[in-house]
């Protein structure tokens, strides 16, 4: 199996390009792999490409509550109640979002960690609190971090087995874009997976 961390640029779609749109697989020039999940056209950041369907369930199935972290800049200043309301759950029209973690980093910026992935969820949450999203970047999926991976660049990941568990390994990326010696083990398959 093959695994890649990819830094999706803004303006590139993850699936089903239409009307001259560019999709990840074409732009990345990676053959035989598909993106896991979605990252909307107007957003940028980390997405995983693989030909391993087993990892897809691990990352997308809601029962795993896999963390995803984003950095957001808003169009207006954040209200004093913004953090508390976001963390408590926001009604986005199809129910209230699950509790999340928010860290305000500036007058118009914050980081958010979600364990669910409704369509355009962050944009809809921000809109429900009378603001808008200027930019949105995903910087982490589980223990896989975007770090210094350049926009439009893929980075190959490896795998190894530990008993009945499969781990996907991504080495930390240094300033030059090359591997650092230390690696982590971000994605585990449940016992019995093959």
XYZ file of N, CA and C in Angstrom:
582
model
N 0.834 -1.207 0.000
C 0.000 0.000 0.000
C 0.865 1.252 0.000
N 0.291 2.337 -0.512
C 1.008 3.606 -0.575
C 0.218 4.663 0.187
N 0.947 5.532 0.909
C 0.324 6.586 1.702
C 1.092 7.883 1.474
N 0.350 8.971 1.315
C 0.987 10.272 1.149
C 0.249 11.313 1.996
N 1.020 12.165 2.639
C 0.476 13.396 3.210
C 0.590 14.437 2.102
N -0.474 15.169 1.851
C -0.471 16.140 0.760
C -0.982 17.477 1.265
N -0.297 18.548 0.881
C -0.718 19.902 1.244
C -1.558 20.460 0.100
N -2.869 20.347 0.242
C -3.764 20.804 -0.817
C -3.772 22.328 -0.897
N -3.493 22.864 -2.078
C -3.589 24.322 -2.237
C -5.046 24.769 -2.329
N -5.293 26.006 -1.996
C -6.609 26.601 -2.202
C -6.908 26.598 -3.692
N -8.154 26.312 -4.065
C -8.559 26.306 -5.468
C -8.544 24.935 -6.106
N -8.034 23.940 -5.405
C -8.003 22.560 -5.900
C -9.102 21.766 -5.204
N -9.853 20.957 -5.961
C -10.935 20.168 -5.370
C -10.431 18.762 -5.045
N -11.082 18.123 -4.076
C -10.653 16.770 -3.695
C -11.287 15.705 -4.572
N -12.536 15.921 -5.004
C -13.254 14.914 -5.786
C -14.081 15.574 -6.895
N -14.354 14.831 -7.923
C -15.319 15.195 -8.984
C -15.153 16.609 -9.525
N -14.027 16.903 -10.182
C -13.838 18.243 -10.752
C -14.848 18.529 -11.856
N -15.270 19.772 -11.944
C -16.241 20.179 -12.959
C -15.802 21.491 -13.587
N -16.145 21.680 -14.844
C -15.932 22.947 -15.520
C -14.509 23.468 -15.472
N -13.535 22.601 -15.721
C -12.147 23.040 -15.752
C -11.458 23.065 -14.410
N -12.133 22.614 -13.357
C -11.503 22.566 -12.033
C -10.357 21.554 -12.018
N -9.401 21.787 -11.153
C -8.292 20.864 -10.966
C -8.527 20.046 -9.703
N -8.239 18.746 -9.774
C -8.410 17.905 -8.595
C -7.052 17.464 -8.057
N -7.052 16.981 -6.834
C -5.820 16.623 -6.139
C -4.987 15.594 -6.900
N -5.628 14.533 -7.367
C -4.885 13.452 -8.013
C -4.153 13.960 -9.258
N -4.816 14.810 -10.034
C -4.194 15.368 -11.234
C -3.051 16.318 -10.890
N -3.301 17.221 -9.944
C -2.307 18.235 -9.592
C -1.094 17.606 -8.916
N -1.334 16.622 -8.058
C -0.231 16.001 -7.322
C 0.604 15.060 -8.189
N 0.013 14.620 -9.330
C 0.680 13.683 -10.237
C 0.967 12.326 -9.585
N 0.187 11.987 -8.552
C 0.331 10.687 -7.893
C -0.644 9.709 -8.523
N -0.155 8.563 -8.918
C -0.972 7.573 -9.612
C -1.493 6.506 -8.652
N -2.733 6.080 -8.863
C -3.280 4.935 -8.151
C -3.667 5.171 -6.712
N -3.769 6.439 -6.290
C -4.204 6.744 -4.933
C -5.380 7.703 -4.974
N -6.132 7.759 -3.881
C -7.288 8.651 -3.775
C -7.250 9.382 -2.444
N -7.847 10.575 -2.389
C -7.882 11.305 -1.118
C -8.859 10.666 -0.144
N -8.508 10.689 1.129
C -9.414 10.229 2.188
C -10.162 11.442 2.708
N -11.475 11.432 2.536
C -12.274 12.561 2.994
C -12.217 13.726 2.024
N -12.638 14.870 2.518
C -12.731 16.065 1.683
C -12.100 17.262 2.361
N -11.721 18.223 1.547
C -11.290 19.539 2.003
C -11.770 20.480 0.909
N -12.684 21.382 1.251
C -13.373 22.122 0.193
C -12.421 22.987 -0.632
N -12.893 23.390 -1.788
C -12.081 24.087 -2.784
C -11.431 25.346 -2.227
N -12.133 26.076 -1.380
C -11.627 27.338 -0.857
C -10.733 27.168 0.367
N -10.509 25.922 0.778
C -9.647 25.643 1.931
C -8.334 25.021 1.464
N -7.343 25.056 2.346
C -6.051 24.452 2.046
C -5.649 23.558 3.208
N -4.552 22.829 3.007
C -4.010 22.079 4.122
C -3.904 20.593 3.894
N -3.781 19.881 4.997
C -3.436 18.473 4.998
C -4.581 17.564 4.569
N -4.267 16.654 3.658
C -5.176 15.576 3.300
C -4.309 14.346 3.006
N -4.857 13.183 3.266
C -4.099 11.947 3.061
C -4.551 11.270 1.784
N -3.603 10.817 0.985
C -3.881 10.081 -0.244
C -3.367 8.654 -0.064
N -4.165 7.670 -0.439
C -3.745 6.282 -0.281
C -4.523 5.374 -1.221
N -4.036 4.149 -1.363
C -4.786 3.104 -2.066
C -5.203 2.010 -1.073
N -5.153 2.326 0.219
C -5.490 1.392 1.296
C -6.860 1.729 1.871
N -7.868 0.988 1.464
C -9.229 1.240 1.932
C -9.411 1.011 3.414
N -8.544 0.229 4.053
C -8.658 -0.038 5.486
C -8.462 1.232 6.306
N -7.557 2.090 5.865
C -7.282 3.325 6.578
C -8.444 4.301 6.429
N -9.146 4.218 5.307
C -10.273 5.104 5.057
C -11.299 5.003 6.170
N -11.678 3.786 6.550
C -12.664 3.617 7.617
C -12.139 4.158 8.927
N -10.878 3.921 9.200
C -10.290 4.385 10.456
C -10.359 5.899 10.575
N -10.173 6.606 9.468
C -10.157 8.065 9.504
C -11.535 8.696 9.373
N -12.452 8.042 8.661
C -13.728 8.688 8.357
C -14.903 8.207 9.205
N -14.834 7.008 9.745
C -15.956 6.491 10.519
C -16.134 7.319 11.793
N -17.321 7.923 11.988
C -17.541 8.815 13.135
C -17.283 8.169 14.488
N -17.416 6.844 14.572
C -17.246 6.206 15.889
C -15.803 6.267 16.386
N -14.849 6.545 15.485
C -13.449 6.642 15.911
C -13.112 8.011 16.491
N -13.947 9.018 16.218
C -13.734 10.381 16.727
C -12.283 10.827 16.534
N -11.815 10.721 15.297
C -10.441 11.080 14.966
C -10.296 12.604 14.967
N -9.309 13.130 15.652
C -9.134 14.581 15.734
C -8.597 15.169 14.437
N -9.155 16.332 14.076
C -8.640 17.113 12.962
C -8.538 18.563 13.437
N -7.382 19.169 13.170
C -7.131 20.525 13.665
C -6.993 21.499 12.497
N -7.550 22.697 12.673
C -7.589 23.710 11.623
C -7.144 25.065 12.174
N -6.569 25.870 11.289
C -6.225 27.258 11.596
C -7.119 28.140 10.738
N -7.819 29.074 11.373
C -8.818 29.880 10.670
C -8.581 31.363 10.894
N -8.725 32.141 9.835
C -8.796 33.597 9.939
C -10.206 34.015 9.553
N -10.798 34.903 10.317
C -12.171 35.335 10.073
C -12.206 36.712 9.408
N -13.359 37.045 8.879
C -13.509 38.335 8.195
C -13.748 39.486 9.172
N -14.266 39.155 10.353
C -14.567 40.171 11.369
C -13.890 39.791 12.684
N -13.800 40.750 13.597
C -13.243 40.462 14.913
C -14.102 39.427 15.629
N -13.458 38.578 16.409
C -14.179 37.564 17.168
C -14.858 38.207 18.380
N -16.093 37.824 18.613
C -16.800 38.314 19.784
C -16.252 37.657 21.042
N -16.483 38.291 22.183
C -15.968 37.767 23.448
C -16.556 36.401 23.786
N -17.746 36.112 23.277
C -18.419 34.844 23.572
C -18.096 33.749 22.548
N -17.272 34.076 21.548
C -17.036 33.165 20.424
C -16.506 31.805 20.870
N -15.429 31.790 21.636
C -14.798 30.538 22.066
C -15.782 29.648 22.815
N -16.477 30.207 23.782
C -17.414 29.427 24.603
C -18.532 28.840 23.763
N -19.065 29.631 22.845
C -20.174 29.146 22.011
C -19.708 28.079 21.026
N -18.543 28.269 20.433
C -18.021 27.263 19.501
C -17.767 25.945 20.227
N -17.128 26.014 21.380
C -16.772 24.801 22.106
C -17.989 24.046 22.622
N -19.048 24.764 22.918
C -20.247 24.131 23.459
C -21.121 23.464 22.418
N -20.886 23.757 21.143
C -21.707 23.221 20.068
C -22.553 24.304 19.443
N -22.641 24.288 18.125
C -23.355 25.325 17.372
C -24.418 24.670 16.496
N -25.594 25.240 16.474
C -26.652 24.738 15.603
C -26.371 25.210 14.176
N -26.083 24.264 13.290
C -25.752 24.630 11.908
C -26.845 24.194 10.930
N -28.053 23.952 11.460
C -29.180 23.651 10.591
C -29.549 22.191 10.515
N -28.568 21.308 10.757
C -28.860 19.873 10.755
C -28.545 19.287 12.128
N -28.707 20.127 13.139
C -28.414 19.733 14.506
C -27.259 20.527 15.074
N -26.946 20.252 16.321
C -25.879 20.952 17.029
C -24.578 20.164 16.884
N -23.494 20.863 16.601
C -22.193 20.203 16.453
C -21.711 19.661 17.801
N -20.843 18.668 17.738
C -20.275 18.092 18.955
C -19.346 19.112 19.630
N -19.158 18.982 20.935
C -18.185 19.848 21.607
C -16.813 19.739 20.948
N -16.095 20.841 20.907
C -14.784 20.877 20.266
C -13.849 21.730 21.108
N -12.610 21.831 20.676
C -11.625 22.648 21.384
C -11.239 23.831 20.510
N -11.301 25.026 21.082
C -10.970 26.246 20.346
C -9.914 27.036 21.114
N -8.904 27.513 20.392
C -7.910 28.415 20.986
C -7.866 29.690 20.155
N -8.267 30.788 20.750
C -8.237 32.076 20.055
C -6.786 32.543 19.979
N -6.327 32.874 18.779
C -4.923 33.249 18.574
C -4.740 34.706 18.168
N -5.843 35.398 17.916
C -5.773 36.800 17.521
C -7.166 37.390 17.465
N -7.254 38.664 17.132
C -8.554 39.322 17.075
C -9.457 38.702 16.016
N -8.830 38.153 14.957
C -9.608 37.536 13.878
C -9.052 36.162 13.508
N -8.514 35.447 14.479
C -7.952 34.134 14.162
C -8.113 33.176 15.338
N -8.232 31.893 15.004
C -8.342 30.870 16.036
C -7.949 29.514 15.458
N -7.678 28.567 16.355
C -7.438 27.170 15.999
C -8.578 26.356 16.583
N -9.015 25.346 15.826
C -10.115 24.510 16.286
C -9.776 23.045 16.035
N -10.122 22.195 16.996
C -9.938 20.752 16.863
C -11.302 20.080 16.926
N -11.645 19.365 15.853
C -12.936 18.697 15.736
C -12.754 17.189 15.780
N -13.816 16.492 16.175
C -13.829 15.034 16.098
C -14.961 14.549 15.196
N -15.540 15.460 14.436
C -16.552 15.107 13.446
C -16.261 15.907 12.185
N -16.964 15.586 11.096
C -16.646 16.259 9.840
C -17.843 16.475 8.956
N -18.771 17.302 9.411
C -19.927 17.631 8.576
C -19.488 18.558 7.442
N -20.235 18.548 6.361
C -19.881 19.347 5.191
C -19.812 20.834 5.538
N -18.693 21.445 5.199
C -18.465 22.875 5.452
C -18.729 23.242 6.909
N -18.416 22.334 7.817
C -18.799 22.506 9.216
C -18.262 23.784 9.845
N -16.969 24.038 9.709
C -16.389 25.211 10.368
C -16.962 26.495 9.788
N -17.088 26.560 8.481
C -17.650 27.751 7.854
C -19.079 27.993 8.340
N -19.841 26.923 8.481
C -21.219 27.057 8.941
C -21.294 27.443 10.418
N -20.381 26.917 11.213
C -20.331 27.286 12.631
C -20.001 28.766 12.789
N -19.002 29.227 12.061
C -18.593 30.629 12.138
C -19.718 31.534 11.653
N -20.376 31.138 10.564
C -21.488 31.925 10.030
C -22.639 32.031 11.029
N -22.904 30.933 11.732
C -23.982 30.937 12.721
C -23.689 31.884 13.883
N -22.416 32.213 14.065
C -22.024 33.146 15.126
C -21.703 34.524 14.551
N -22.313 34.826 13.399
C -22.304 36.171 12.810
C -20.907 36.634 12.393
N -20.171 35.720 11.772
C -18.852 36.062 11.254
C -18.661 35.299 9.951
N -17.520 35.456 9.321
C -17.223 34.741 8.089
C -15.799 34.223 8.114
N -15.495 33.265 7.248
C -14.152 32.688 7.158
C -13.395 33.348 6.010
N -12.246 33.917 6.328
C -11.372 34.485 5.296
C -10.431 33.419 4.755
N -9.861 32.608 5.649
C -9.001 31.510 5.229
C -9.124 30.358 6.215
N -8.975 29.137 5.690
C -9.104 27.939 6.505
C -8.053 26.936 6.045
N -7.239 26.472 6.988
C -6.192 25.498 6.667
C -6.231 24.355 7.681
N -6.264 23.123 7.165
C -6.167 21.971 8.059
C -4.695 21.677 8.301
N -4.311 21.574 9.575
C -2.903 21.414 9.920
C -2.590 20.076 10.588
N -3.634 19.307 10.939
C -3.373 18.027 11.594
C -4.546 17.078 11.393
N -4.226 15.799 11.155
C -5.196 14.708 11.164
C -4.629 13.664 12.104
N -5.243 13.469 13.268
C -4.678 12.578 14.270
C -3.304 13.077 14.666
N -2.278 12.239 14.520
C -0.911 12.641 14.829
C -0.107 13.029 13.592
N -0.756 13.074 12.448
C -0.077 13.496 11.226
C -0.205 15.014 11.113
N 0.924 15.688 11.057
C 0.922 17.151 11.043
C 1.415 17.698 9.704
N 0.842 18.818 9.318
C 1.246 19.472 8.070
C 2.670 20.014 8.195
N 2.966 20.629 9.315
C 4.268 21.218 9.596
C 4.761 22.062 8.425
N 5.955 21.761 7.899
C 6.557 22.626 6.864
C 6.362 22.095 5.448
N 5.434 21.186 5.273
C 5.186 20.654 3.929
C 4.669 21.779 3.031
N 5.350 22.012 1.923
C 5.016 23.128 1.038
C 3.676 22.912 0.354
N 2.997 24.001 0.038
C 1.719 23.927 -0.666
C 1.896 23.200 -1.998
N 1.026 22.224 -2.258
C 1.090 21.457 -3.490
C 2.039 20.277 -3.445
N 2.708 20.087 -2.314
C 3.710 19.024 -2.218
C 3.143 17.781 -1.527
N 3.452 16.577 -2.070
C 3.128 15.332 -1.378
C 4.331 14.853 -0.575
N 4.073 14.092 0.472
C 5.160 13.501 1.246
C 4.822 12.047 1.519
N 5.674 11.136 1.081
C 5.410 9.706 1.233
C 5.485 9.295 2.696
N 4.550 8.426 3.080
C 4.546 7.843 4.411
C 4.748 6.346 4.259
N 5.147 5.692 5.340
C 5.352 4.254 5.316
C 4.384 3.557 6.239
N 4.567 2.244 6.386
C 3.713 1.477 7.290
C 4.544 0.364 7.904
N 4.107 -0.098 9.083
C 4.691 -1.295 9.650
C 3.661 -1.960 10.543
N 3.881 -3.222 10.831
C 2.940 -3.975 11.656
C 3.503 -4.172 13.060
N 2.605 -4.127 14.036
C 2.934 -4.401 15.427
C 1.884 -5.387 15.914
N 2.178 -6.679 15.835
C 1.164 -7.684 16.140
C 0.089 -7.647 15.084
N -1.151 -7.426 15.501
C -2.269 -7.381 14.561
C -2.638 -5.957 14.171
N -1.828 -4.984 14.595
C -2.160 -3.598 14.300
C -1.282 -3.050 13.184
N -1.865 -2.253 12.333
C -1.139 -1.608 11.242
C -0.934 -0.150 11.603
N 0.292 0.322 11.521
C 0.590 1.718 11.800
C 1.050 2.390 10.511
N 0.542 3.577 10.275
C 1.053 4.390 9.174
C 2.034 5.377 9.778
N 3.217 5.450 9.192
C 4.290 6.242 9.773
C 4.606 7.429 8.887
N 4.639 8.594 9.466
C 5.065 9.789 8.742
C 6.217 10.409 9.494
N 7.356 10.541 8.844
C 8.489 11.187 9.494
C 8.258 12.698 9.551
N 8.772 13.293 10.606
C 8.680 14.744 10.714
C 9.445 15.381 9.557
N 8.951 16.490 9.068
C 9.582 17.152 7.931
C 10.365 18.365 8.429
N 11.620 18.409 8.096
C 12.467 19.513 8.535
C 12.362 20.716 7.606
N 13.082 21.795 7.920
C 12.997 23.033 7.134
C 13.290 22.836 5.652
N 14.126 21.853 5.326
C 14.500 21.655 3.927
C 13.476 20.819 3.164
N 12.469 20.300 3.900
C 11.498 19.434 3.260
C 11.889 17.978 3.319
N 13.084 17.661 3.897
C 13.531 16.286 4.017
C 13.133 15.708 5.367
N 13.214 14.389 5.475
C 12.856 13.718 6.712
C 13.814 14.087 7.836
N 13.240 14.253 9.032
C 14.031 14.287 10.252
C 14.095 12.853 10.771
N 15.047 12.533 11.636
C 15.197 11.144 12.071
C 14.006 10.609 12.846
N 13.294 11.462 13.609
C 12.245 10.963 14.470
C 10.968 10.713 13.691
N 10.269 9.652 14.010
C 9.005 9.348 13.345
C 7.950 9.077 14.397
N 6.686 9.235 14.029
C 5.611 8.855 14.930
C 4.757 7.791 14.270
N 3.746 7.313 14.986
C 2.902 6.241 14.469
C 1.453 6.692 14.563
N 0.971 7.451 13.586
C -0.283 8.133 13.763
C -1.556 7.320 13.606
N -1.609 6.366 12.733
C -2.885 5.712 12.454
C -2.782 4.240 12.790
N -3.630 3.770 13.674
C -3.617 2.379 14.042
C -4.843 1.695 13.470
N -4.659 0.484 13.007
C -5.783 -0.368 12.651
C -6.185 -1.152 13.876
N -7.460 -1.454 14.013
C -7.926 -2.230 15.147
C -7.410 -3.657 15.088
N -7.366 -4.302 16.244
C -6.898 -5.680 16.330
C -7.689 -6.565 15.377
N -6.965 -7.408 14.654
C -7.616 -8.311 13.710
C -7.607 -7.787 12.289
N -7.225 -6.502 12.093
C -7.187 -5.972 10.722
C -6.053 -6.612 9.960
N -6.251 -6.791 8.665
C -5.225 -7.417 7.837
C -4.893 -6.511 6.658
